[in-house]
Amino acid sequence: MAAASAVSVLLVAAERNRWHRLPSLLLPPRTWVWRQRTMKYTTATGRNITKVLIANRGEIACRVMRTAKKLGVQTVAVYSEADRNSMHVDMADEAYSIGPAPSQQSYLSMEKIIQVAKTSAAQAIHPGCGFLSENMEFAELCKQEGIIFIGPPPSAIRDMGIKSTSKSIMAAAGVPVVEGYHGEDQSDQCLKEHARRIGYPVMIKAVRGGGGKGMRIVRSEQEFQEQLESARREAKKSFNDDAMLIEKFVDTPRHVEVQVFGDHHGNAVYLFERDCSVQRRHQKIIEEAPAPGIKSEVRKKLGEAAVRAAKAVNYVGAGTVEFIMDSKHNFCFMEMNTRLQVEHPVTEMITGTDLVEWQLRIAAGEKIPLSQEEITLQGHAFEARIYAEDPSNNFMPVAGPLVHLSTPRADPSTRIETGVRQGDEVSVHYDPMIAKLVVWAADRQAALTKLRYSLRQYNIVGLHTNIDFLLNLSGHPEFEAGNVHTDFIPQHHKQLLLSRKAAAKESLCQAALGLILKEKAMTDTFTLQAHDQFSPFSSSSGRRLNISYTRNMTLKDDVAIAVTYNHDGSYSMQIEDKTFQVLGNLYSEGDCTYLKCSVNGVASKAKLIILENTIYLFSKVFVKAGDKVKAGDSLMVMIAMKMEHTIKSPKDGTVKKVFYREGAQANRHTPLVEFEEEESDKRESE
């Protein structure tokens, strides 16, 4: 066979082998979809991809590499200094350093990435999602250099990436659009006048935006200017373009998006919809496919509208058409993401496809592997994004080490999409997502049960995460009922962010037992090493002649526990006026230490980890000592993981001291700004 067809042969052979190894956990129709794909389009049309450069990092880079390796395609990684020891670097066949940690000097440096592609002789570049994935200039540069860009043509990125242009194209294609201003006049006054014309609330959005960055909801004219400036700063940092558009903001809509695929032969299909309504900071936190409560006729209309949108720009590759949907399932075009979406695994789970493989096949010149009629929907899937963030602190991103990390066991219906391992750092320079937990089951309720079960098995120690929040969210009655919308988290804030309860006395007994057994393990190790069984340091049983030994332990928050060592090896623990009978042992399982114990006859098993953690944030200061401020005035902007968080004044007053200068790192729970004590405060204190 000619060299130009080599890639197709590798794809088909590797795929057939994979299916021989898969256990029979998937339903027969799902297997049929995969088999149909392997029997069609077994030759390419003149392109040859044997090596691909992944111009990204983290979980998406690892995700692309897994499929490339399955297909026998070599992989090339690029990395910043901060990612030198990262998972995606280790996974790649080759890896090249491209600069310092800031993304503008590394992952956003088009020239450096093109140079690596040339040096490594990679025929294609997969941009992943984020960074350069929707950058028209980069796609054009790849084309000029004779490198295959695994994505749509530059013209489609341009037309869909500039939101003002995309709205005009969609309207002409018969796709309903949201009312707004998408003009070239970017003066503050012009934008403000259009916001007034459209009517508050409005949404300010970066023209080249995505991922919630450069996006602000403005509910009154008084806050328009401040929100506009903040959105511009964030857009400039993320996309190097601070042009804005204004749209009417629809309260409590649903965010429903459709996965589309196009090829170089003029074909386009849709792979059904995903519901991504539940968000915080305008970023998705949990997604599902298909969208709950959507009837088949609405599903068909959504898909057909998305295909019209794709064909209107001669779309090639993977894309997502996003719609705003009201309570009556009327929908309007919002934007098109010209890349692979973070949430693409839920679509793969319900259609039995590998969308990264489709990307590689189509980039190599093949037709779409399945016709629209052959793409079937089966079961239900959820994706929960596990972030390093503090939900109780307005979902503020955090950074730090993953001192302990254990996950549920992966299988054909449970996927762990991640780019980090135990011991890795969540860097302040990049997105704080740790992993995507993806589950599939035959129906929505079964998938939801599986999601909650898997979340409980996801254990992270070393920094704050949103796992408990995701558990509360997935267990909320309204979420269970499928009543989702973009205002879901603010509306149910109190139930989702339950105040932390004091630890149960039984849990305190477990903690005390764990400490005692760790002490005992250390003593036993000493005895083995010292070879002196009569040493006073070789005994940890608390054994005494004629009496039982009692020791007092104090845990955090001044919890006092009186522990009596019983002769049979058990313990009596008294907390306040209640006594518990406790016994148990430690054992290891993999890299983890577990405590198996019984408290008053109730047996339990718990993972035992003891450590501390510190979190750092970058800050931008607006005020200085001596400045007078009003309640609600902005004091500083905390910048973490590419997102801005404005710290506002809690009262009228005069700034006495600002503890951090611009560019400094702020420790968690430390003061940021000190106010002068007012006379009224003095009188009240007297």
XYZ file of C-alpha atoms in Angstrom:
686
model
C 0.000 0.000 0.000
C 1.236 3.540 -0.737
C 2.867 5.558 2.051
C 0.063 8.117 1.923
C -2.342 5.491 3.245
C -0.132 4.261 6.076
C -1.955 6.174 8.745
C -5.293 4.563 7.954
C -3.873 1.069 8.135
C -2.423 1.804 11.546
C -5.710 3.248 12.744
C -7.831 0.306 11.709
C -5.433 -2.385 12.919
C -4.939 -0.792 16.302
C -8.648 -0.314 16.715
C -9.520 -3.932 15.979
C -6.926 -5.128 18.461
C -8.402 -2.846 21.079
C -11.812 -4.375 20.706
C -10.443 -7.894 21.184
C -9.159 -6.768 24.592
C -12.290 -4.973 25.819
C -14.485 -6.743 28.387
C -18.112 -7.223 27.413
C -19.477 -4.521 29.727
C -20.953 -2.384 26.942
C -24.292 -3.165 25.401
C -24.377 -4.855 21.949
C -25.646 -1.790 19.996
C -22.661 0.163 21.308
C -20.259 -2.484 20.038
C -22.027 -2.406 16.690
C -21.347 1.322 16.312
C -17.623 0.780 16.783
C -17.554 -2.167 14.363
C -19.316 -0.168 11.681
C -16.610 2.434 11.964
C -13.732 -0.029 11.570
C -15.174 -1.460 8.363
C -15.454 1.855 6.514
C -13.015 4.322 4.945
C -9.853 2.223 5.159
C -7.757 4.506 2.929
C -6.640 8.088 3.367
C -6.714 10.696 0.633
C -3.112 11.829 0.418
C -2.097 12.936 3.923
C 0.206 11.050 6.220
C 0.297 11.503 9.995
C 2.804 9.326 11.814
C 3.860 11.927 14.403
C 1.721 14.597 16.094
C 2.762 17.493 18.331
C 0.313 18.324 21.127
C 0.466 22.081 21.704
C -1.045 21.937 25.167
C -0.539 20.573 28.676
C -2.346 18.768 31.483
C -5.228 16.384 31.054
C -6.106 17.315 27.473
C -2.531 16.663 26.320
C -2.600 13.267 28.057
C -6.035 12.551 26.544
C -4.813 13.191 22.990
C -1.663 11.130 23.582
C -3.637 8.093 24.724
C -5.568 7.936 21.458
C -2.489 8.704 19.357
C -0.569 5.853 21.018
C -3.514 3.511 20.493
C -3.362 4.327 16.799
C 0.398 3.896 16.525
C 1.030 7.625 16.018
C 4.110 9.035 17.772
C 3.599 11.987 20.121
C 5.607 15.142 20.795
C 5.066 17.204 23.960
C 5.978 20.811 24.663
C 6.392 22.064 28.205
C 7.134 25.173 30.228
C 9.676 25.264 33.031
C 6.844 24.768 35.531
C 5.792 21.554 33.748
C 9.227 19.974 33.385
C 8.266 16.937 35.499
C 4.617 16.767 34.482
C 2.585 13.758 33.432
C 2.143 14.813 29.803
C 5.913 15.155 29.403
C 6.441 11.628 30.720
C 3.739 10.193 28.433
C 5.137 11.635 25.206
C 7.626 9.926 22.918
C 9.519 13.235 22.698
C 9.327 16.419 24.785
C 10.715 19.921 24.227
C 11.060 22.895 26.572
C 9.452 26.061 25.205
C 10.074 28.657 27.897
C 9.157 30.059 31.323
C 5.992 29.277 33.279
C 3.827 32.226 32.095
C 1.758 30.950 29.186
C 2.457 34.036 27.065
C 6.115 32.975 26.992
C 5.504 29.262 26.464
C 2.189 27.644 25.509
C 1.007 30.774 23.659
C 4.275 31.244 21.776
C 3.363 30.258 18.213
C 6.892 30.588 16.847
C 8.398 28.300 19.493
C 5.785 25.601 18.913
C 6.195 25.727 15.127
C 9.944 25.419 15.577
C 9.494 22.310 17.749
C 7.223 20.795 15.089
C 9.952 21.326 12.492
C 12.732 20.034 14.751
C 10.779 16.889 15.676
C 9.501 16.329 12.108
C 5.885 16.216 13.320
C 3.470 16.343 10.380
C 0.565 17.653 12.478
C -0.230 19.775 15.539
C -3.153 19.053 17.847
C -3.897 22.224 19.848
C -5.993 20.550 22.554
C -8.416 23.031 24.153
C -7.515 26.484 25.407
C -4.242 28.264 24.606
C -3.878 28.305 20.770
C -6.767 25.966 19.960
C -9.000 28.744 18.592
C -6.278 31.058 17.347
C -6.758 31.861 13.671
C -3.215 33.224 13.318
C -1.748 29.971 14.610
C -3.874 27.842 12.283
C -2.783 30.064 9.386
C 0.870 29.803 10.427
C 0.624 25.995 10.467
C -0.828 26.105 6.968
C 1.975 28.344 5.713
C 4.589 25.997 7.178
C 3.008 22.903 5.623
C 1.974 21.479 9.010
C -1.467 19.909 9.422
C -3.502 21.847 12.001
C -5.872 19.352 13.630
C -8.849 21.646 13.665
C -11.008 23.718 11.348
C -9.669 25.999 8.595
C -8.481 29.458 9.712
C -11.505 31.090 8.097
C -13.913 29.085 10.292
C -11.941 29.974 13.428
C -12.036 33.632 12.393
C -15.748 33.679 11.592
C -16.802 31.797 14.717
C -14.113 33.178 17.044
C -15.170 36.762 16.484
C -18.576 36.624 18.110
C -19.949 39.628 16.239
C -19.202 37.940 12.896
C -20.572 34.588 14.051
C -23.927 36.121 14.999
C -24.349 37.612 11.532
C -23.434 34.333 9.821
C -25.830 32.348 12.022
C -28.704 34.729 11.407
C -28.128 34.413 7.657
C -28.089 30.610 7.999
C -31.480 30.622 9.700
C -30.182 29.911 13.206
C -31.899 32.033 15.909
C -29.488 34.403 17.722
C -29.450 36.391 20.985
C -30.042 40.174 20.785
C -26.898 42.239 21.287
C -24.225 44.617 19.989
C -21.325 43.151 18.038
C -19.929 46.266 16.348
C -16.445 47.616 15.780
C -16.849 50.796 17.855
C -15.258 49.757 21.154
C -15.435 53.097 22.954
C -16.731 52.998 26.522
C -19.562 55.365 25.632
C -20.713 53.299 22.646
C -20.759 50.060 24.631
C -22.595 51.742 27.492
C -25.236 53.204 25.149
C -25.888 49.806 23.564
C -26.180 48.221 27.010
C -28.804 50.845 27.881
C -30.630 50.182 24.589
C -30.644 46.402 25.047
C -31.740 46.788 28.666
C -30.137 45.528 31.863
C -29.094 42.942 32.844
C -26.565 42.536 30.039
C -23.573 40.294 29.458
C -20.185 41.772 28.573
C -18.193 39.162 26.662
C -14.743 39.120 25.135
C -15.060 38.922 21.346
C -12.430 36.156 21.327
C -13.539 34.761 24.683
C -14.050 31.270 25.986
C -14.030 29.320 29.231
C -15.785 32.128 31.106
C -12.769 34.430 30.789
C -13.433 38.047 29.867
C -17.110 37.622 30.715
C -19.138 39.719 33.182
C -22.844 40.043 34.044
C -23.851 43.685 34.565
C -27.146 44.320 36.313
C -27.113 48.124 36.432
C -25.503 51.067 34.634
C -23.682 52.070 37.832
C -21.446 48.998 37.719
C -20.995 48.897 33.938
C -17.655 50.756 33.729
C -15.907 48.728 36.435
C -17.078 45.402 34.986
C -16.080 46.468 31.467
C -12.539 47.325 32.573
C -12.206 44.060 34.500
C -13.432 42.011 31.526
C -10.994 43.813 29.225
C -8.026 43.133 31.498
C -8.879 39.447 31.743
C -9.457 39.154 27.985
C -6.148 40.855 27.213
C -4.329 38.455 29.530
C -6.046 35.329 28.186
C -6.494 36.096 24.467
C -4.319 39.175 23.827
C -7.453 40.928 22.552
C -9.709 43.112 24.712
C -12.495 43.766 22.186
C -15.942 43.279 23.752
C -19.522 42.619 22.722
C -22.753 43.230 24.621
C -25.629 40.733 24.795
C -28.952 40.641 26.529
C -28.582 38.466 29.611
C -31.351 35.907 30.004
C -32.008 34.965 33.634
C -31.955 31.250 34.545
C -31.554 29.855 31.017
C -30.161 26.453 30.184
C -26.821 26.090 28.434
C -27.208 23.307 25.876
C -24.508 22.578 23.312
C -24.303 20.251 20.328
C -21.227 18.293 19.238
C -20.674 18.582 15.499
C -18.107 17.151 13.097
C -17.250 18.140 9.554
C -14.795 16.760 6.994
C -12.923 17.943 3.894
C -15.545 16.287 1.669
C -18.402 18.620 2.658
C -20.043 16.228 5.136
C -21.242 17.328 8.580
C -22.999 15.446 11.382
C -24.109 16.044 14.951
C -23.492 13.688 17.883
C -26.373 14.915 20.061
C -26.362 17.484 22.830
C -24.813 18.069 26.231
C -26.279 20.095 29.082
C -23.646 22.340 30.689
C -25.971 24.632 32.620
C -24.558 24.203 36.127
C -21.688 26.680 36.326
C -19.749 28.877 38.722
C -17.734 31.949 37.669
C -19.305 31.396 34.201
C -17.348 28.144 33.946
C -18.867 24.693 33.667
C -18.506 22.410 36.675
C -20.681 19.423 35.757
C -21.948 18.319 32.355
C -24.212 15.558 31.120
C -25.353 13.972 27.893
C -27.999 13.861 26.704
C -29.659 16.965 28.162
C -32.344 15.993 30.700
C -35.972 16.433 29.716
C -35.295 17.115 26.023
C -37.785 15.425 23.704
C -36.594 13.674 20.560
C -38.124 16.295 18.232
C -36.307 19.135 20.069
C -33.111 17.080 20.023
C -33.418 16.707 16.255
C -34.036 20.449 15.753
C -31.012 21.290 17.913
C -28.800 18.927 15.953
C -29.988 20.137 12.576
C -29.493 23.792 13.593
C -25.958 22.950 14.722
C -25.173 21.249 11.403
C -26.486 24.307 9.516
C -24.159 26.432 11.632
C -21.187 24.180 10.819
C -21.918 24.065 7.094
C -22.316 27.861 6.985
C -18.575 28.201 7.665
C -17.428 25.052 5.798
C -16.455 23.517 9.127
C -13.885 20.709 9.359
C -13.133 18.639 12.467
C -14.635 18.760 15.952
C -16.732 21.732 16.995
C -19.406 22.663 19.490
C -22.411 24.864 18.790
C -23.688 26.414 22.020
C -27.300 27.436 22.565
C -29.225 29.304 25.241
C -32.486 27.479 25.986
C -35.505 28.740 27.915
C -37.931 26.771 30.075
C -40.097 25.977 27.036
C -37.084 24.542 25.160
C -36.874 27.462 22.722
C -33.215 27.982 21.839
C -30.921 30.682 20.441
C -27.378 30.468 19.116
C -24.832 31.749 21.614
C -21.451 30.871 20.107
C -19.456 28.149 18.405
C -16.315 26.706 19.940
C -14.004 25.710 17.109
C -12.123 23.029 19.023
C -12.530 19.889 21.069
C -14.441 20.734 24.242
C -13.343 19.818 27.763
C -16.618 17.930 28.184
C -16.317 15.849 24.994
C -16.029 12.528 26.957
C -19.736 12.495 27.829
C -20.556 12.549 24.124
C -18.087 9.726 23.520
C -19.729 7.673 26.265
C -23.264 7.934 24.847
C -22.238 7.369 21.216
C -19.441 4.798 21.597
C -16.981 6.979 19.664
C -13.453 8.300 20.131
C -13.638 11.928 19.008
C -9.875 12.438 19.119
C -9.536 9.521 16.708
C -12.140 11.166 14.494
C -10.065 14.345 14.579
C -6.951 12.486 13.465
C -8.796 10.585 10.738
C -10.426 13.705 9.322
C -7.162 15.673 9.508
C -5.602 12.819 7.477
C -8.215 13.408 4.784
C -10.763 10.697 5.556
C -14.519 11.114 5.541
C -16.507 11.206 8.779
C -16.503 7.566 9.978
C -20.294 7.376 10.438
C -23.308 8.802 8.668
C -25.925 10.684 10.674
C -28.226 7.642 10.678
C -25.459 5.413 12.051
C -24.799 7.653 15.076
C -26.994 6.315 17.875
C -27.571 7.587 21.386
C -27.282 5.079 24.197
C -27.550 5.557 27.973
C -26.537 8.620 29.988
C -23.186 10.105 30.998
C -21.973 12.698 33.517
C -18.693 14.575 33.767
C -17.699 16.206 37.053
C -14.756 18.599 36.915
C -12.572 18.212 39.983
C -10.878 21.513 40.719
C -8.310 22.774 43.185
C -10.530 25.479 44.594
C -12.338 26.541 47.760
C -16.132 26.551 47.218
C -16.674 28.243 50.601
C -14.470 31.132 49.461
C -16.339 31.995 46.257
C -14.692 29.044 44.471
C -11.321 30.780 44.701
C -8.692 28.695 42.848
C -5.855 27.347 44.957
C -2.387 26.042 44.272
C -0.227 23.500 46.019
C 0.931 19.895 46.156
C -1.222 16.822 45.682
C 0.281 15.144 48.721
C -2.177 12.265 48.481
C -4.280 11.308 45.476
C -6.384 8.200 44.979
C -9.181 7.701 42.484
C -11.996 5.258 41.746
C -11.054 2.310 39.575
C -11.356 3.039 35.852
C -13.391 0.715 33.619
C -15.331 1.032 30.331
C -18.076 3.004 32.123
C -15.804 5.076 34.407
C -13.092 7.363 33.063
C -10.517 9.420 34.942
C -9.245 12.131 32.601
C -6.286 13.774 34.331
C -2.838 15.212 33.805
C -1.533 14.986 37.375
C -0.295 12.311 39.754
C 0.255 12.079 43.473
C 3.067 14.424 44.427
C 2.507 16.819 41.506
C 1.870 20.529 42.040
C -1.250 22.368 40.963
C 0.448 25.452 39.560
C -0.729 29.000 40.069
C 0.107 29.699 36.416
C -2.543 27.466 34.808
C -6.102 26.255 35.071
C -6.754 24.597 38.476
C -8.604 21.561 37.110
C -7.196 18.362 38.616
C -9.289 15.853 36.686
C -12.539 15.033 34.948
C -14.518 12.161 36.424
C -16.722 10.669 33.686
C -19.326 7.956 34.271
C -21.841 6.168 32.044
C -24.889 4.031 32.815
C -28.027 2.828 31.075
C -30.172 5.758 32.316
C -29.770 9.117 34.070
C -30.588 7.938 37.589
C -28.173 5.013 37.370
C -25.454 7.312 36.020
C -26.080 9.799 38.829
C -25.801 7.040 41.437
C -22.526 5.922 39.858
C -21.234 9.499 39.832
C -21.851 9.968 43.553
C -20.297 6.599 44.363
C -17.205 7.476 42.336
C -16.889 10.949 43.874
C -16.751 9.395 47.341
C -13.830 7.267 46.129
C -11.902 10.304 44.880
C -9.597 11.261 47.764
C -7.265 14.260 47.620
C -5.195 15.665 50.469
C -2.865 18.630 50.352
C -5.134 21.387 49.064
C -8.793 22.380 48.911
C -10.954 20.736 46.250
C -14.591 20.909 45.194
C -15.292 17.190 45.668
C -17.618 17.636 48.659
C -19.395 20.414 46.783
C -19.895 18.128 43.771
C -21.338 15.494 46.085
C -23.813 18.018 47.517
C -24.651 19.216 44.014
C -25.193 15.781 42.493
C -27.357 14.814 45.474
C -29.583 17.912 45.424
C -33.252 17.018 44.755
C -33.603 19.626 41.997
C -30.489 18.354 40.229
C -31.733 14.785 40.563
C -34.978 15.909 38.944
C -33.054 17.450 36.024
C -34.222 20.995 36.832
C -30.928 22.604 35.851
C -30.160 26.157 34.702
C -27.241 28.580 34.766
C -28.396 30.155 38.051
C -28.594 26.778 39.815
C -25.628 27.267 42.158
C -26.538 30.817 43.308
C -30.177 29.763 43.750
C -29.315 26.762 45.939
C -26.182 28.227 47.474
C -27.088 27.545 51.112
C -27.936 23.879 50.575
C -24.877 23.274 48.380
C -22.441 24.978 50.755
C -23.498 23.478 54.045
C -21.591 24.873 57.019
C -18.983 22.500 58.338
C -20.283 20.491 61.258
C -18.257 19.564 64.298
C -16.748 16.115 63.943
C -18.837 13.325 65.448
C -17.425 11.804 68.634
C -17.100 8.472 66.839
C -14.870 10.150 64.250
C -12.758 11.659 67.015
C -12.285 8.169 68.430
C -11.126 6.975 65.012
C -8.625 9.840 64.826
C -7.272 9.098 68.302
C -6.969 5.388 67.484
C -5.141 6.191 64.275
C -2.598 8.319 66.140
C -2.081 5.630 68.780
C -1.605 2.888 66.182
C 0.855 5.049 64.238
C 2.815 5.518 67.453
C 2.733 1.769 67.976
C 3.968 1.140 64.423
C 6.900 3.496 64.991
C 7.733 1.771 68.299
C 7.623 -1.668 66.665
C 10.004 -0.425 63.965
C 12.369 0.890 66.659
C 12.283 -2.475 68.464
C 13.225 -4.346 65.285
C 16.089 -1.974 64.579
C 17.385 -1.730 68.165
C 17.291 -5.499 68.867
C 16.517 -4.688 72.537
C 13.135 -6.032 73.535
C 13.642 -4.894 77.138
C 14.203 -1.239 76.250
C 11.526 1.036 77.789
C 11.098 2.495 74.292
C 10.111 -0.924 72.938
C 6.699 -0.984 74.616
C 3.620 0.801 73.333
C 0.894 -1.357 74.844
C 0.354 0.812 77.906
C 0.563 -2.328 80.032
C 0.684 -1.683 83.817
C 0.698 -4.088 86.779
C -2.713 -4.316 88.490
C -4.014 -1.099 86.872
C -4.998 0.188 83.453
C -2.994 3.033 81.943
C -4.949 6.169 81.001
C -3.495 8.998 78.893
C -5.009 12.345 77.947
C -4.988 13.430 74.312
C -5.991 16.831 72.958
C -7.083 17.123 69.325
C -7.720 20.248 67.274
C -10.242 22.758 68.683
C -9.314 21.678 72.244
C -11.142 18.351 72.053
C -9.981 16.351 75.095
C -9.995 12.552 74.974
C -9.097 10.318 77.914
C -7.764 7.051 76.476
C -7.581 3.966 78.699
C -5.407 1.074 77.442
C -7.284 -2.169 78.174
C -5.455 -5.455 78.811
C -7.086 -7.131 75.780
C -5.582 -4.558 73.389
C -8.725 -2.466 73.037
C -9.203 1.090 74.282
C -11.834 2.935 76.309
C -12.116 6.540 75.149
C -13.991 9.188 77.102
C -15.080 12.395 75.388
C -16.963 14.743 77.715
C -19.514 12.504 79.486
C -19.571 9.633 76.977
C -17.324 6.551 76.854
C -16.588 4.519 73.711
C -15.093 1.045 73.365
C -12.589 1.141 70.513
C -10.333 -1.401 68.827
C -8.700 -1.765 65.440
C -5.575 -1.982 63.357
C -3.693 -0.295 60.517
C -2.956 -1.916 57.186
C -1.566 -0.835 53.842
C -3.269 -1.073 50.466
C -1.157 0.201 47.608
C 0.385 3.491 48.700
C -2.346 4.172 51.262
C -2.633 3.454 54.974
C -6.074 2.375 56.164
C -7.574 2.240 59.631
C -9.932 -0.655 60.263
C -11.702 -0.134 63.565
C -14.767 -0.724 65.679
C -16.358 1.989 67.823
C -18.990 0.621 70.240
C -19.385 -2.398 67.976
C -19.820 -0.430 64.729
C -17.092 -1.427 62.258
C -15.623 0.980 59.739
C -12.684 1.468 57.374
C -10.987 4.805 56.800
C -7.950 6.070 54.933
C -5.452 7.689 57.317
C -3.416 10.699 56.142
C -1.959 13.483 58.329
C -0.517 16.692 56.821
C -0.901 20.419 56.316
C -1.282 22.657 53.254
C -0.570 26.236 52.196
C -2.244 28.184 49.377
C -0.790 31.153 47.405
C -2.547 33.806 45.258
C -1.276 36.729 43.115
C -2.731 40.101 43.896
C -3.340 43.427 42.158
C -3.827 46.395 44.466
C -6.144 49.361 43.728
C -5.763 51.289 47.006
C -2.919 52.648 49.143
C -2.606 53.808 52.737
C -4.593 57.010 53.367
C -7.200 56.382 50.630
C -10.834 56.864 51.648
C -13.177 54.172 50.352
C -16.893 53.466 50.352
C -18.545 50.132 51.049
C -18.393 48.100 47.848
C -15.380 49.906 46.382
C -12.761 47.646 44.823
C -9.649 47.279 46.974
C -7.624 44.788 44.950
C -7.892 42.045 42.387
C -6.731 38.564 43.283
C -5.517 36.730 40.198
C -5.286 32.967 40.409
C -5.193 30.372 37.634
C -5.913 33.074 35.009
C -9.143 34.241 36.714
C -9.775 37.630 38.359
C -11.500 37.958 41.758
C -12.207 41.501 42.958
C -11.924 42.136 46.718
C -14.372 44.878 47.714
C -14.489 47.083 50.805
C -16.876 45.803 53.492
C -17.527 49.351 54.841
C -16.837 53.072 54.456
C -13.450 54.030 55.858
C -9.832 55.041 55.409
C -7.149 52.574 54.394
C -4.488 52.361 57.116
C -2.216 49.747 55.566
C -2.025 47.552 52.467
C -0.135 44.370 53.319
C 0.793 43.307 49.781
C 2.249 45.146 46.805
C 1.286 44.413 43.209
C 2.681 41.093 42.000
C 3.217 39.708 45.508
C 1.844 36.368 46.722
C -0.726 36.371 49.508
C -1.034 33.540 52.003
C -4.457 32.148 52.808
C -6.246 33.648 55.856
C -3.794 36.561 56.187
C -5.023 40.223 56.254
C -4.915 42.068 52.934
C -5.949 45.604 53.920
C -6.247 47.269 57.354
C -8.691 50.149 57.984
C -8.307 53.115 60.332
C -10.427 52.691 63.437
C -13.355 55.105 63.209
C -14.576 57.217 66.133
C -17.905 55.385 66.155
C -16.026 52.084 66.456
C -14.079 53.472 69.430
C -17.262 54.605 71.202
C -18.891 51.233 70.632
C -15.843 49.408 71.991
C -15.903 51.591 75.128
